[in-house]
CSV table of C-alpha atoms and ligand atoms in Angstrom, one decimal:
chain,number,residue,atom,x,y,z
A,1,MET,CA,-98.2,-167.7,-161.6
A,2,ILE,CA,-94.9,-166.4,-160.1
A,3,LYS,CA,-96.3,-162.9,-160.1
A,4,LYS,CA,-99.4,-164.0,-158.2
A,5,LEU,CA,-97.3,-165.9,-155.7
A,6,PHE,CA,-95.1,-162.9,-155.2
A,7,LYS,CA,-98.1,-160.7,-154.6
A,8,ARG,CA,-99.5,-163.3,-152.1
A,9,VAL,CA,-96.2,-163.5,-150.2
A,10,PHE,CA,-95.0,-160.0,-150.3
A,11,GLY,CA,-97.8,-157.8,-151.7
A,12,LYS,CA,-99.8,-158.2,-148.5
A,13,ALA,CA,-96.8,-158.2,-146.3
A,14,ALA,CA,-97.8,-154.8,-145.0
A,15,ARG,CA,-100.6,-156.5,-143.1
A,16,THR,CA,-98.3,-159.0,-141.5
A,17,LYS,CA,-97.4,-157.9,-138.0
A,18,MET,CA,-94.0,-158.4,-136.5
A,19,GLU,CA,-93.7,-159.4,-132.8
A,20,GLY,CA,-90.0,-159.7,-131.9
A,21,ARG,CA,-88.6,-162.0,-134.5
A,22,CYS,CA,-92.0,-163.5,-135.3
A,23,HIS,CA,-94.2,-162.7,-138.3
A,24,ILE,CA,-97.9,-162.9,-137.5
A,25,ILE,CA,-99.7,-163.6,-140.6
A,26,PRO,CA,-103.4,-162.8,-140.7
A,27,PHE,CA,-106.2,-164.9,-142.1
A,28,GLU,CA,-106.6,-162.5,-145.1
A,29,VAL,CA,-103.2,-163.4,-146.2
A,30,HIS,CA,-103.0,-167.1,-145.5
A,31,GLY,CA,-106.6,-168.1,-145.9
A,32,VAL,CA,-106.7,-171.0,-143.5
A,33,SER,CA,-110.0,-170.9,-141.6
A,34,ARG,CA,-110.5,-172.4,-138.1
A,35,ASP,CA,-113.1,-174.7,-139.8
A,36,GLY,CA,-110.1,-176.8,-141.0
A,37,ILE,CA,-109.2,-177.6,-137.3
A,38,SER,CA,-110.9,-180.5,-135.7
A,39,PRO,CA,-113.4,-179.6,-133.0
A,40,ALA,CA,-111.4,-181.4,-130.3
A,41,ALA,CA,-108.2,-179.5,-131.1
A,42,ARG,CA,-110.2,-176.3,-131.1
A,43,ARG,CA,-111.6,-177.1,-127.7
A,44,VAL,CA,-108.1,-177.8,-126.4
A,45,THR,CA,-106.7,-174.4,-127.6
A,46,GLY,CA,-109.9,-172.7,-126.5
A,47,GLY,CA,-109.8,-174.2,-123.0
A,48,LEU,CA,-106.1,-173.5,-122.4
A,49,GLN,CA,-106.5,-169.9,-123.7
A,50,ALA,CA,-109.5,-169.4,-121.4
A,51,ALA,CA,-107.3,-170.5,-118.5
A,52,GLY,CA,-104.8,-167.9,-119.4
A,53,TYR,CA,-102.3,-169.9,-121.4
A,54,LYS,CA,-100.9,-169.6,-124.9
A,55,ALA,CA,-102.1,-172.5,-127.1
A,56,PHE,CA,-101.6,-173.2,-130.8
A,57,VAL,CA,-102.1,-175.9,-133.4
A,58,VAL,CA,-98.5,-176.7,-134.5
A,59,GLY,CA,-96.4,-178.6,-136.9
A,60,GLY,CA,-97.6,-180.9,-139.7
A,61,ALA,CA,-101.3,-179.9,-139.4
A,62,VAL,CA,-100.6,-176.2,-140.1
A,63,ARG,CA,-98.3,-177.1,-143.0
A,64,ASP,CA,-100.9,-179.5,-144.5
A,65,LEU,CA,-103.7,-177.0,-144.2
A,66,LEU,CA,-101.6,-174.4,-146.1
A,67,LEU,CA,-100.9,-177.0,-148.7
A,68,GLU,CA,-104.6,-177.8,-148.9
A,69,ARG,CA,-104.1,-181.3,-147.7
A,70,HIS,CA,-106.0,-183.2,-145.1
A,71,PRO,CA,-104.0,-183.2,-141.8
A,72,LYS,CA,-103.6,-186.6,-140.2
A,73,ASP,CA,-103.9,-185.2,-136.7
A,74,PHE,CA,-103.7,-181.9,-134.8
A,75,ASP,CA,-100.9,-181.4,-132.3
A,76,ILE,CA,-101.1,-178.6,-129.8
A,77,ALA,CA,-98.2,-176.6,-128.3
A,78,THR,CA,-98.7,-174.5,-125.2
A,79,ASP,CA,-96.9,-172.7,-122.4
A,80,ALA,CA,-98.9,-174.7,-119.9
A,81,THR,CA,-96.9,-177.4,-118.1
A,82,PRO,CA,-98.3,-181.0,-118.4
A,83,GLU,CA,-99.7,-180.6,-114.9
A,84,ASP,CA,-101.4,-177.4,-115.8
A,85,VAL,CA,-103.0,-179.1,-118.9
A,86,ARG,CA,-104.2,-181.9,-116.7
A,87,ARG,CA,-105.9,-179.4,-114.4
A,88,VAL,CA,-107.7,-177.7,-117.3
A,89,PHE,CA,-109.0,-181.0,-118.9
A,90,ARG,CA,-110.3,-183.7,-116.6
A,91,ARG,CA,-110.3,-186.3,-119.3
A,92,SER,CA,-106.6,-186.3,-120.0
A,93,ARG,CA,-103.5,-188.2,-119.1
A,94,ILE,CA,-99.8,-187.5,-119.0
A,95,ILE,CA,-97.8,-189.9,-121.2
A,96,GLY,CA,-94.1,-190.4,-122.1
A,97,ARG,CA,-91.1,-190.6,-119.9
A,98,ARG,CA,-88.5,-188.8,-121.8
A,99,PHE,CA,-90.7,-185.9,-122.7
A,100,ARG,CA,-94.0,-185.7,-121.0
A,101,LEU,CA,-97.0,-185.0,-123.3
A,102,VAL,CA,-100.6,-184.8,-122.4
A,103,HIS,CA,-103.3,-186.7,-124.2
A,104,VAL,CA,-106.6,-184.8,-124.0
A,105,MET,CA,-109.6,-186.9,-124.8
A,106,PHE,CA,-112.8,-185.7,-126.4
A,107,GLY,CA,-115.1,-188.5,-127.3
A,108,GLU,CA,-113.3,-190.6,-129.9
A,109,GLU,CA,-110.6,-188.0,-130.5
A,110,THR,CA,-107.3,-187.7,-128.6
A,111,VAL,CA,-105.3,-184.5,-128.9
A,112,GLU,CA,-101.6,-184.6,-128.2
A,113,THR,CA,-100.6,-181.5,-126.3
A,114,SER,CA,-97.0,-180.6,-125.5
A,115,THR,CA,-95.4,-177.8,-123.6
A,116,PHE,CA,-93.0,-175.5,-125.5
A,117,ARG,CA,-89.5,-177.1,-125.5
A,118,ARG,CA,-86.1,-175.7,-126.3
A,119,MET,CA,-83.1,-177.1,-127.9
A,120,ILE,CA,-80.3,-177.7,-125.4
A,121,GLU,CA,-77.5,-175.2,-125.9
A,122,ALA,CA,-74.3,-176.7,-127.3
A,123,GLU,CA,-72.3,-176.4,-124.1
A,124,ASP,CA,-74.7,-178.4,-121.9
A,125,ALA,CA,-76.1,-180.6,-124.6
A,126,GLN,CA,-75.7,-184.3,-124.1
A,127,THR,CA,-74.6,-185.9,-127.3
A,128,ASP,CA,-73.1,-189.1,-128.3
A,129,GLU,CA,-69.6,-189.1,-129.9
A,130,HIS,CA,-71.1,-188.3,-133.3
A,131,GLY,CA,-73.0,-185.2,-132.1
A,132,ARG,CA,-76.4,-186.9,-131.8
A,133,LEU,CA,-78.6,-185.2,-129.2
A,134,LEU,CA,-79.5,-187.6,-126.4
A,135,ARG,CA,-81.7,-185.2,-124.5
A,136,ASP,CA,-83.9,-182.4,-125.8
A,137,ASN,CA,-86.5,-182.3,-123.1
A,138,GLU,CA,-86.2,-178.9,-121.4
A,139,PHE,CA,-89.2,-176.6,-121.3
A,140,GLY,CA,-88.8,-173.4,-123.3
A,141,ASP,CA,-90.8,-170.6,-124.8
A,142,GLN,CA,-92.6,-170.4,-128.1
A,143,GLU,CA,-89.7,-169.0,-130.0
A,144,GLN,CA,-87.4,-171.8,-128.7
A,145,ASP,CA,-90.0,-174.3,-129.6
A,146,ALA,CA,-90.0,-173.1,-133.2
A,147,ALA,CA,-86.2,-173.3,-133.4
A,148,ARG,CA,-86.0,-176.9,-132.2
A,149,ARG,CA,-88.3,-178.1,-135.0
A,150,ASP,CA,-86.8,-179.6,-138.2
A,151,PHE,CA,-88.1,-177.7,-141.3
A,152,THR,CA,-89.4,-174.2,-141.5
A,153,ALA,CA,-92.7,-175.5,-142.9
A,154,ASN,CA,-93.1,-177.6,-139.7
A,155,ALA,CA,-92.5,-174.7,-137.4
A,156,LEU,CA,-95.7,-172.7,-137.8
A,157,PHE,CA,-98.2,-172.0,-135.0
A,158,TYR,CA,-101.9,-171.5,-135.8
A,159,ASP,CA,-104.2,-169.8,-133.3
A,160,PRO,CA,-107.8,-170.9,-134.0
A,161,ALA,CA,-109.2,-168.0,-132.0
A,162,SER,CA,-107.6,-165.2,-134.1
A,163,GLN,CA,-106.9,-167.4,-137.2
A,164,GLU,CA,-103.4,-166.0,-137.2
A,165,ILE,CA,-100.2,-167.9,-138.1
A,166,TYR,CA,-97.0,-167.3,-136.0
A,167,ASP,CA,-94.0,-167.7,-138.1
A,168,TYR,CA,-90.4,-167.4,-136.8
A,169,HIS,CA,-88.5,-169.0,-139.7
A,170,ASN,CA,-90.2,-167.9,-142.9
A,171,GLY,CA,-92.0,-171.1,-143.1
A,172,TYR,CA,-95.0,-169.5,-144.7
A,173,ALA,CA,-92.9,-168.1,-147.6
A,174,ASP,CA,-91.2,-171.5,-148.0
A,175,ILE,CA,-94.5,-173.3,-148.2
A,176,ARG,CA,-95.8,-170.9,-150.8
A,177,ALA,CA,-92.6,-171.5,-152.7
A,178,ASN,CA,-93.0,-175.2,-152.3
A,179,THR,CA,-89.6,-175.6,-150.5
A,180,LEU,CA,-88.6,-177.8,-147.7
A,181,ARG,CA,-85.8,-176.0,-145.8
A,182,MET,CA,-84.0,-177.0,-142.6
A,183,ILE,CA,-84.1,-174.5,-139.8
A,184,GLY,CA,-80.5,-173.5,-138.8
A,185,ASP,CA,-77.4,-175.2,-140.2
A,186,PRO,CA,-78.5,-178.4,-141.9
A,187,ALA,CA,-75.3,-180.3,-141.2
A,188,VAL,CA,-75.6,-179.5,-137.5
A,189,ARG,CA,-79.2,-180.5,-137.4
A,190,TYR,CA,-78.6,-183.8,-139.1
A,191,ARG,CA,-75.8,-184.5,-136.7
A,192,GLU,CA,-78.1,-183.8,-133.8
A,193,ASP,CA,-80.7,-186.2,-135.2
A,194,PRO,CA,-79.8,-188.2,-138.4
A,195,VAL,CA,-83.4,-189.3,-138.8
A,196,ARG,CA,-84.0,-185.8,-140.1
A,197,MET,CA,-82.3,-187.0,-143.3
A,198,LEU,CA,-85.1,-189.6,-143.8
A,199,ARG,CA,-87.7,-187.1,-142.8
A,200,ALA,CA,-86.4,-184.8,-145.5
A,201,VAL,CA,-86.8,-187.5,-148.1
A,202,ARG,CA,-90.2,-188.7,-146.9
A,203,LEU,CA,-91.8,-185.3,-146.4
A,204,SER,CA,-90.5,-183.9,-149.8
A,205,ALA,CA,-91.9,-187.0,-151.6
A,206,LYS,CA,-95.2,-187.0,-149.7
A,207,LEU,CA,-95.8,-183.3,-150.0
A,208,GLY,CA,-94.4,-182.9,-153.4
A,209,MET,CA,-92.1,-180.2,-152.0
A,210,ARG,CA,-88.7,-179.3,-153.4
A,211,LEU,CA,-85.8,-180.0,-151.0
A,212,ASP,CA,-83.8,-176.8,-150.7
A,213,ALA,CA,-80.3,-177.2,-152.1
A,214,ALA,CA,-78.5,-176.3,-148.8
A,215,THR,CA,-80.8,-178.7,-147.0
A,216,ALA,CA,-80.1,-181.6,-149.4
A,217,ALA,CA,-76.3,-181.0,-149.8
A,218,PRO,CA,-74.9,-182.4,-146.6
A,219,ILE,CA,-76.9,-185.6,-146.8
A,220,ALA,CA,-74.5,-187.4,-149.1
A,221,GLY,CA,-71.6,-186.9,-146.7
A,222,MET,CA,-73.5,-187.7,-143.5
A,223,LYS,CA,-75.6,-190.8,-144.3
A,224,GLU,CA,-73.4,-193.1,-142.3
A,225,LEU,CA,-74.7,-191.4,-139.1
A,226,LEU,CA,-77.9,-193.3,-139.6
A,227,GLY,CA,-76.0,-196.3,-138.4
A,228,ASN,CA,-76.0,-194.8,-134.8
A,229,VAL,CA,-79.7,-194.3,-134.6
A,230,PRO,CA,-81.5,-196.8,-132.4
A,231,GLN,CA,-83.1,-199.6,-134.5
A,232,ALA,CA,-86.6,-199.1,-133.1
A,233,ARG,CA,-86.5,-195.5,-134.2
A,234,LEU,CA,-85.2,-196.4,-137.7
A,235,LEU,CA,-87.9,-198.9,-138.1
A,236,ASP,CA,-90.6,-196.4,-137.0
A,237,GLU,CA,-89.4,-194.0,-139.6
A,238,MET,CA,-89.1,-196.7,-142.3
A,239,LEU,CA,-92.7,-197.7,-141.6
A,240,LYS,CA,-93.9,-194.1,-141.9
A,241,LEU,CA,-92.0,-193.9,-145.1
A,242,LEU,CA,-93.3,-197.2,-146.6
A,243,LEU,CA,-96.9,-196.5,-145.4
A,244,SER,CA,-96.9,-192.8,-146.5
A,245,GLY,CA,-98.9,-193.5,-149.6
A,246,HIS,CA,-95.8,-192.3,-151.5
A,247,ALA,CA,-93.5,-195.3,-150.9
A,248,VAL,CA,-92.4,-195.6,-154.6
A,249,GLU,CA,-91.4,-192.0,-154.7
A,250,CYS,CA,-89.6,-192.3,-151.3
A,251,VAL,CA,-87.6,-195.4,-152.2
A,252,LYS,CA,-86.6,-193.8,-155.5
A,253,LYS,CA,-85.4,-190.7,-153.7
A,254,LEU,CA,-83.6,-192.8,-151.0
A,255,ARG,CA,-81.8,-194.7,-153.8
A,256,ALA,CA,-81.0,-191.5,-155.7
A,257,MET,CA,-79.4,-190.1,-152.5
A,258,ASP,CA,-77.8,-193.4,-151.8
A,259,LEU,CA,-79.6,-193.4,-148.4
A,260,HIS,CA,-81.1,-196.9,-148.7
A,261,HIS,CA,-78.0,-198.7,-147.6
A,262,GLY,CA,-78.3,-199.9,-144.1
A,263,LEU,CA,-82.0,-199.2,-143.9
A,264,LEU,CA,-83.3,-202.3,-145.4
A,265,PRO,CA,-80.0,-204.0,-146.0
A,266,MET,CA,-81.5,-206.6,-148.2
A,267,LEU,CA,-83.2,-204.0,-150.3
A,268,ASP,CA,-79.8,-203.4,-152.0
A,269,VAL,CA,-79.5,-207.0,-153.0
A,270,ILE,CA,-83.2,-207.4,-153.9
A,271,LEU,CA,-83.2,-204.3,-156.0
A,272,GLU,CA,-80.3,-205.6,-158.0
A,273,GLN,CA,-82.1,-208.8,-159.1
A,274,PRO,CA,-84.3,-207.9,-162.1
A,275,LEU,CA,-87.3,-209.9,-160.9
A,276,GLY,CA,-86.8,-208.8,-157.3
A,277,GLU,CA,-86.8,-205.1,-158.1
A,278,LYS,CA,-89.9,-205.4,-160.2
A,279,PHE,CA,-91.7,-207.3,-157.4
A,280,VAL,CA,-90.7,-204.9,-154.7
A,281,MET,CA,-91.7,-201.9,-156.8
A,282,LEU,CA,-95.0,-203.5,-157.6
A,283,ALA,CA,-95.6,-204.2,-153.9
A,284,LEU,CA,-94.9,-200.6,-153.0
A,285,GLU,CA,-97.1,-199.3,-155.8
A,286,ASN,CA,-99.9,-201.6,-154.6
A,287,THR,CA,-99.5,-200.3,-151.0
A,288,ASP,CA,-99.5,-196.7,-152.2
A,289,GLN,CA,-102.7,-197.3,-154.1
A,290,ARG,CA,-104.4,-199.0,-151.2
A,291,ILE,CA,-103.5,-196.1,-148.9
A,292,ARG,CA,-104.9,-193.6,-151.3
A,293,GLU,CA,-108.1,-195.6,-151.5
A,294,GLU,CA,-108.1,-195.7,-147.7
A,295,LYS,CA,-108.0,-199.5,-147.7
A,296,SER,CA,-106.2,-201.3,-144.9
A,297,THR,CA,-102.5,-202.1,-145.3
A,298,SER,CA,-100.4,-204.2,-143.1
A,299,PRO,CA,-96.7,-203.8,-142.4
A,300,ALA,CA,-96.4,-207.5,-142.3
A,301,PHE,CA,-97.6,-207.9,-145.9
A,302,LEU,CA,-95.1,-205.2,-147.0
A,303,PHE,CA,-92.2,-206.8,-145.2
A,304,ALA,CA,-93.2,-210.2,-146.5
A,305,ALA,CA,-93.1,-208.7,-150.0
A,306,LEU,CA,-89.8,-206.9,-149.5
A,307,LEU,CA,-88.1,-210.1,-148.3
A,308,TRP,CA,-89.8,-212.6,-150.7
A,309,HIS,CA,-87.0,-212.7,-153.2
A,310,GLU,CA,-84.5,-213.2,-150.5
A,311,VAL,CA,-86.6,-216.2,-149.2
A,312,LEU,CA,-86.9,-217.5,-152.8
A,313,ALA,CA,-83.2,-217.4,-153.3
A,314,ASP,CA,-82.4,-219.2,-150.1
A,315,TRP,CA,-85.1,-221.7,-150.7
A,316,LYS,CA,-83.7,-222.6,-154.1
A,317,LYS,CA,-80.2,-222.8,-152.7
A,318,LEU,CA,-81.2,-225.2,-150.0
A,319,GLN,CA,-83.2,-227.4,-152.4
A,320,ASP,CA,-80.3,-227.5,-154.8
A,321,ALA,CA,-78.2,-228.7,-151.9
A,322,GLY,CA,-80.6,-231.6,-151.4
A,323,GLU,CA,-83.1,-230.3,-148.8
A,324,LYS,CA,-86.7,-231.3,-149.2
A,325,PRO,CA,-89.0,-228.5,-150.4
A,326,VAL,CA,-90.9,-227.9,-147.2
A,327,ALA,CA,-88.0,-228.2,-144.8
A,328,ALA,CA,-86.0,-226.0,-147.1
A,329,LEU,CA,-88.8,-223.3,-147.2
A,330,HIS,CA,-89.0,-223.3,-143.4
A,331,LYS,CA,-85.2,-223.0,-143.1
A,332,ALA,CA,-85.1,-220.2,-145.7
A,333,MET,CA,-87.7,-218.2,-143.9
A,334,ASP,CA,-86.0,-218.5,-140.6
A,335,ASP,CA,-82.6,-217.6,-142.0
A,336,VAL,CA,-84.0,-214.5,-143.8
A,337,LEU,CA,-86.0,-213.4,-140.8
A,338,GLY,CA,-83.0,-214.0,-138.6
A,339,ARG,CA,-80.8,-211.8,-140.7
A,340,GLN,CA,-83.3,-209.0,-140.8
A,341,GLN,CA,-83.7,-209.2,-137.1
A,342,VAL,CA,-80.1,-208.3,-136.6
A,343,GLN,CA,-80.0,-205.6,-139.2
A,344,LEU,CA,-83.4,-203.9,-139.2
A,345,ALA,CA,-85.1,-205.3,-136.1
A,346,ILE,CA,-88.3,-206.1,-137.8
A,347,PRO,CA,-90.3,-206.9,-134.7
A,348,ARG,CA,-91.0,-210.5,-134.1
A,349,ARG,CA,-94.7,-209.8,-133.9
A,350,TYR,CA,-94.8,-209.6,-137.7
A,351,ASP,CA,-93.0,-212.9,-138.2
A,352,ALA,CA,-96.0,-215.2,-137.9
A,353,ILE,CA,-98.0,-213.4,-140.6
A,354,MET,CA,-95.1,-213.1,-142.9
A,355,LYS,CA,-94.4,-216.8,-142.6
A,356,GLU,CA,-98.1,-217.6,-143.2
A,357,LEU,CA,-98.1,-215.5,-146.4
A,358,TRP,CA,-94.9,-217.2,-147.6
A,359,LEU,CA,-96.0,-220.7,-146.7
A,360,LEU,CA,-99.3,-220.3,-148.5
A,361,GLN,CA,-97.6,-219.5,-151.8
A,362,PRO,CA,-96.6,-223.0,-152.8
A,363,ARG,CA,-100.1,-224.1,-152.0
A,364,PHE,CA,-101.5,-222.1,-154.9
A,365,GLU,CA,-99.7,-224.5,-157.1
A,366,GLN,CA,-101.7,-227.4,-155.8
A,367,ARG,CA,-104.9,-227.5,-157.8
A,368,GLY,CA,-106.1,-231.0,-157.3
A,369,GLY,CA,-108.5,-232.8,-154.9
A,370,GLN,CA,-109.8,-230.8,-151.9
A,371,ARG,CA,-106.7,-228.7,-151.5
A,372,PRO,CA,-107.8,-225.6,-153.3
A,373,ILE,CA,-111.1,-225.6,-151.3
A,374,ARG,CA,-109.1,-225.9,-148.1
A,375,LEU,CA,-106.8,-223.1,-149.2
A,376,LEU,CA,-109.8,-220.9,-149.9
A,377,ALA,CA,-111.0,-221.4,-146.3
A,378,GLN,CA,-107.7,-220.1,-144.8
A,379,PRO,CA,-108.2,-216.9,-142.9
A,380,ARG,CA,-105.2,-215.4,-144.6
A,381,PHE,CA,-106.3,-216.5,-148.1
A,382,ARG,CA,-107.2,-213.0,-149.4
A,383,ALA,CA,-103.8,-211.5,-148.4
A,384,ALA,CA,-101.9,-214.5,-149.8
A,385,TYR,CA,-103.9,-214.3,-153.0
A,386,ASP,CA,-103.0,-210.6,-153.3
A,387,PHE,CA,-99.4,-211.6,-152.8
A,388,LEU,CA,-99.7,-214.2,-155.5
A,389,LEU,CA,-101.1,-211.6,-157.9
A,390,LEU,CA,-98.0,-209.4,-157.3
A,391,ARG,CA,-95.8,-212.5,-158.0
A,392,CYS,CA,-97.7,-213.1,-161.3
A,393,GLU,CA,-97.5,-209.4,-162.3
A,394,SER,CA,-93.8,-209.3,-161.7
A,395,GLY,CA,-93.3,-212.4,-163.9
A,396,GLU,CA,-92.0,-214.6,-161.1
A,397,ALA,CA,-95.2,-216.8,-161.0
A,398,ASN,CA,-97.1,-218.0,-163.9
A,399,GLU,CA,-99.8,-215.6,-165.0
A,400,GLU,CA,-102.1,-218.5,-165.7
A,401,LEU,CA,-102.0,-219.5,-162.0
A,402,GLY,CA,-103.4,-216.1,-160.9
A,403,LEU,CA,-106.1,-216.2,-163.5
A,404,TRP,CA,-107.1,-219.8,-162.4
A,405,TRP,CA,-107.4,-218.6,-158.8
A,406,ASP,CA,-109.3,-215.5,-159.8
A,407,GLU,CA,-111.9,-217.7,-161.5
A,408,PHE,CA,-111.9,-220.5,-159.0
A,409,GLN,CA,-112.7,-218.4,-155.9
A,410,ASP,CA,-116.0,-217.1,-157.3
A,411,ALA,CA,-116.9,-220.1,-159.5
A,412,SER,CA,-120.0,-222.3,-158.9
A,413,GLU,CA,-119.5,-225.7,-157.4
A,414,GLN,CA,-119.9,-227.4,-160.8
A,415,ARG,CA,-117.4,-225.1,-162.5
A,416,ARG,CA,-114.9,-225.7,-159.6
A,417,ALA,CA,-115.2,-229.4,-160.2
A,418,GLU,CA,-114.4,-228.9,-163.8
A,419,MET,CA,-111.4,-226.7,-163.0
A,420,LEU,CA,-109.7,-229.0,-160.5
A,421,LEU,CA,-106.6,-230.6,-162.0
A,422,PRO,CA,-106.0,-234.3,-161.9
A,423,ASP,CA,-104.8,-235.1,-158.4
A,424,GLU,CA,-101.8,-237.4,-157.8
A,425,ALA,CA,-100.0,-236.1,-154.8
A,426,PRO,CA,-102.3,-237.5,-152.0
A,427,LYS,CA,-101.7,-241.1,-153.2
A,428,LYS,CA,-98.0,-240.7,-153.1
A,429,ARG,CA,-98.2,-239.2,-149.6
A,430,ARG,CA,-100.4,-242.1,-148.4
A,431,ARG,CA,-97.8,-244.5,-149.6
A,432,ARG,CA,-95.0,-242.7,-147.9
A,433,LYS,CA,-96.9,-242.4,-144.7
A,434,LYS,CA,-97.4,-246.2,-144.6
A,435,SER,CA,-93.8,-246.9,-145.1
A,436,SER,CA,-92.6,-244.8,-142.2
A,437,ALA,CA,-94.7,-243.7,-139.2
A,438,GLU,CA,-92.3,-240.8,-138.3
A,439,ALA,CA,-91.8,-239.7,-141.9
A,440,LYS,CA,-91.4,-235.9,-142.1
A,441,PRO,CA,-94.4,-234.2,-143.8
A,442,GLU,CA,-93.7,-233.5,-147.4
A,443,ALA,CA,-96.5,-231.5,-148.7
A,444,VAL,CA,-96.6,-227.8,-147.8
A,445,GLN,CA,-100.1,-227.8,-146.4
A,446,ILE,CA,-99.4,-230.3,-143.6
A,447,VAL,CA,-97.1,-227.9,-141.8
A,448,LEU,CA,-99.2,-224.8,-142.1
A,449,PRO,CA,-100.2,-223.2,-138.8
A,450,ILE,CA,-103.9,-223.1,-139.7
A,451,GLU,CA,-105.4,-226.0,-141.5
B,501,ATP,P1,-96.6,-186.3,-140.7
B,501,ATP,O1,-97.6,-185.6,-141.6
B,501,ATP,O2,-95.9,-187.4,-141.4
B,501,ATP,O3,-97.1,-186.6,-139.3
B,501,ATP,P2,-95.2,-184.3,-139.2
B,501,ATP,O4,-94.3,-183.2,-139.7
B,501,ATP,O5,-96.5,-183.9,-138.5
B,501,ATP,O6,-95.5,-185.2,-140.5
B,501,ATP,P3,-94.5,-185.8,-136.9
B,501,ATP,O7,-93.5,-186.9,-136.7
B,501,ATP,O8,-95.9,-186.0,-136.5
B,501,ATP,O9,-94.3,-185.3,-138.3
B,501,ATP,O10,-93.9,-184.6,-136.0
B,501,ATP,C1,-94.6,-183.4,-135.6
B,501,ATP,C2,-93.8,-182.2,-135.6
B,501,ATP,O11,-92.7,-182.4,-134.6
B,501,ATP,C3,-93.1,-181.9,-136.9
B,501,ATP,O12,-93.9,-181.1,-137.7
B,501,ATP,C4,-91.9,-181.1,-136.5
B,501,ATP,O13,-92.2,-179.8,-136.1
B,501,ATP,C5,-91.5,-181.8,-135.2
B,501,ATP,N1,-90.5,-182.9,-135.4
B,501,ATP,C6,-90.8,-184.2,-135.6
B,501,ATP,N2,-89.6,-184.9,-135.8
B,501,ATP,C7,-88.6,-184.0,-135.6
B,501,ATP,C8,-87.2,-184.2,-135.6
B,501,ATP,N3,-86.6,-185.3,-135.8
B,501,ATP,N4,-86.5,-183.1,-135.4
B,501,ATP,C9,-87.1,-181.8,-135.1
B,501,ATP,N5,-88.4,-181.7,-135.1
B,501,ATP,C10,-89.2,-182.7,-135.3
B,502,MG,MG1,-97.8,-185.4,-137.5
């Protein structure tokens, strides 16, 4: 195996051309055919090259093809300016303010095309007081564009016309050796952009690549720098991580490297509660599984799961202090979401769905009268039921409850009638309503947004 690898990397090296500091690796060595490139991406590189520009597929797609994985998308790098690109492709638009990219449209597919960029040299770089780069949007040449990228495996350029790979940083050998290695001095590169620490964890987990020792070493001492990264960017990276299809692996690595602090602040607390940890891990496993099966996943479901035990703890505390169950649940939800808002900036747009999922949980307990039928008709029933199953599996909710709902949803009308439990609650509620017209609603379903 090692011998074979050696032969592949070095044995055919004679056929690898050098152009300046760039290795040009021919198809016979790397074996990635242009058929692996989407037709739209090929039309972009072809169109730009026909107009006299350089154009390559770059970054994650080249890496994924070499690893025999299916690329998510195909990014193009070129020496044409955004205006040049616009002139070549009529159906395109310039996007982005900080760094302008061009989206070139072919039917359904949009191909992101960016002009070679360079890293700003140390003396004229704009950094914050911790060394984080605030500006990296100068045009550059291909070699400079390779150098500003994070990992050697992410800095390869593929030319669909010649089927050659342009490699400035030995990324090809690193990929063949299954190693994720930072370009340049890792400590400097993490200081420029601390998110690279999270990318190291995510990409090594997702791709099953070993993190090079020198690349991993500085992380332990630099993790505090993540605190200076804008919240929106952290959240973006967290979502990529949680929805990578390898969330369990990623979270384990984050914990092993002690990087989870400050990312999902409550994750620390939750992971320390035995039931909480089990539940969170099950939710992540479930999400990974769904992504692998190409089923839909929603960030709101995942966030609702991550925070559930926090909600439960607050809910219990408030009830112990004498609050009524429903009012206590509402207050607990608002408190937990409020705290996350400050620390993680989970966008408000997820709040409504998270609350719905949480509010529907106590309703699964109510198995009398018409209430189970009404619950089944809730648009969010399916997601709430999946959530319940996770609760059952983690041991927080009674397994029998999950089984009951499993049978009830598909049961005949007659079987459903047999299954319904004796119903007492509505009578109580009617009595209470009579005694006070303004009485606060007591049963969970009354306060649900959709009923
Ligand atoms: P994925 O498969 O998750 O999309 P990716 O490597 O393609 O992984 P993107 O975020 O799509 O990740 O980035 C595209 C390319 O841009 C990367 O391959 C890398 O070359 C470069 N890049 C992205 N983020 C950074 C960063 N923080 N620092 C330096 N280069 C980066
Ligand atoms: Mg990508």
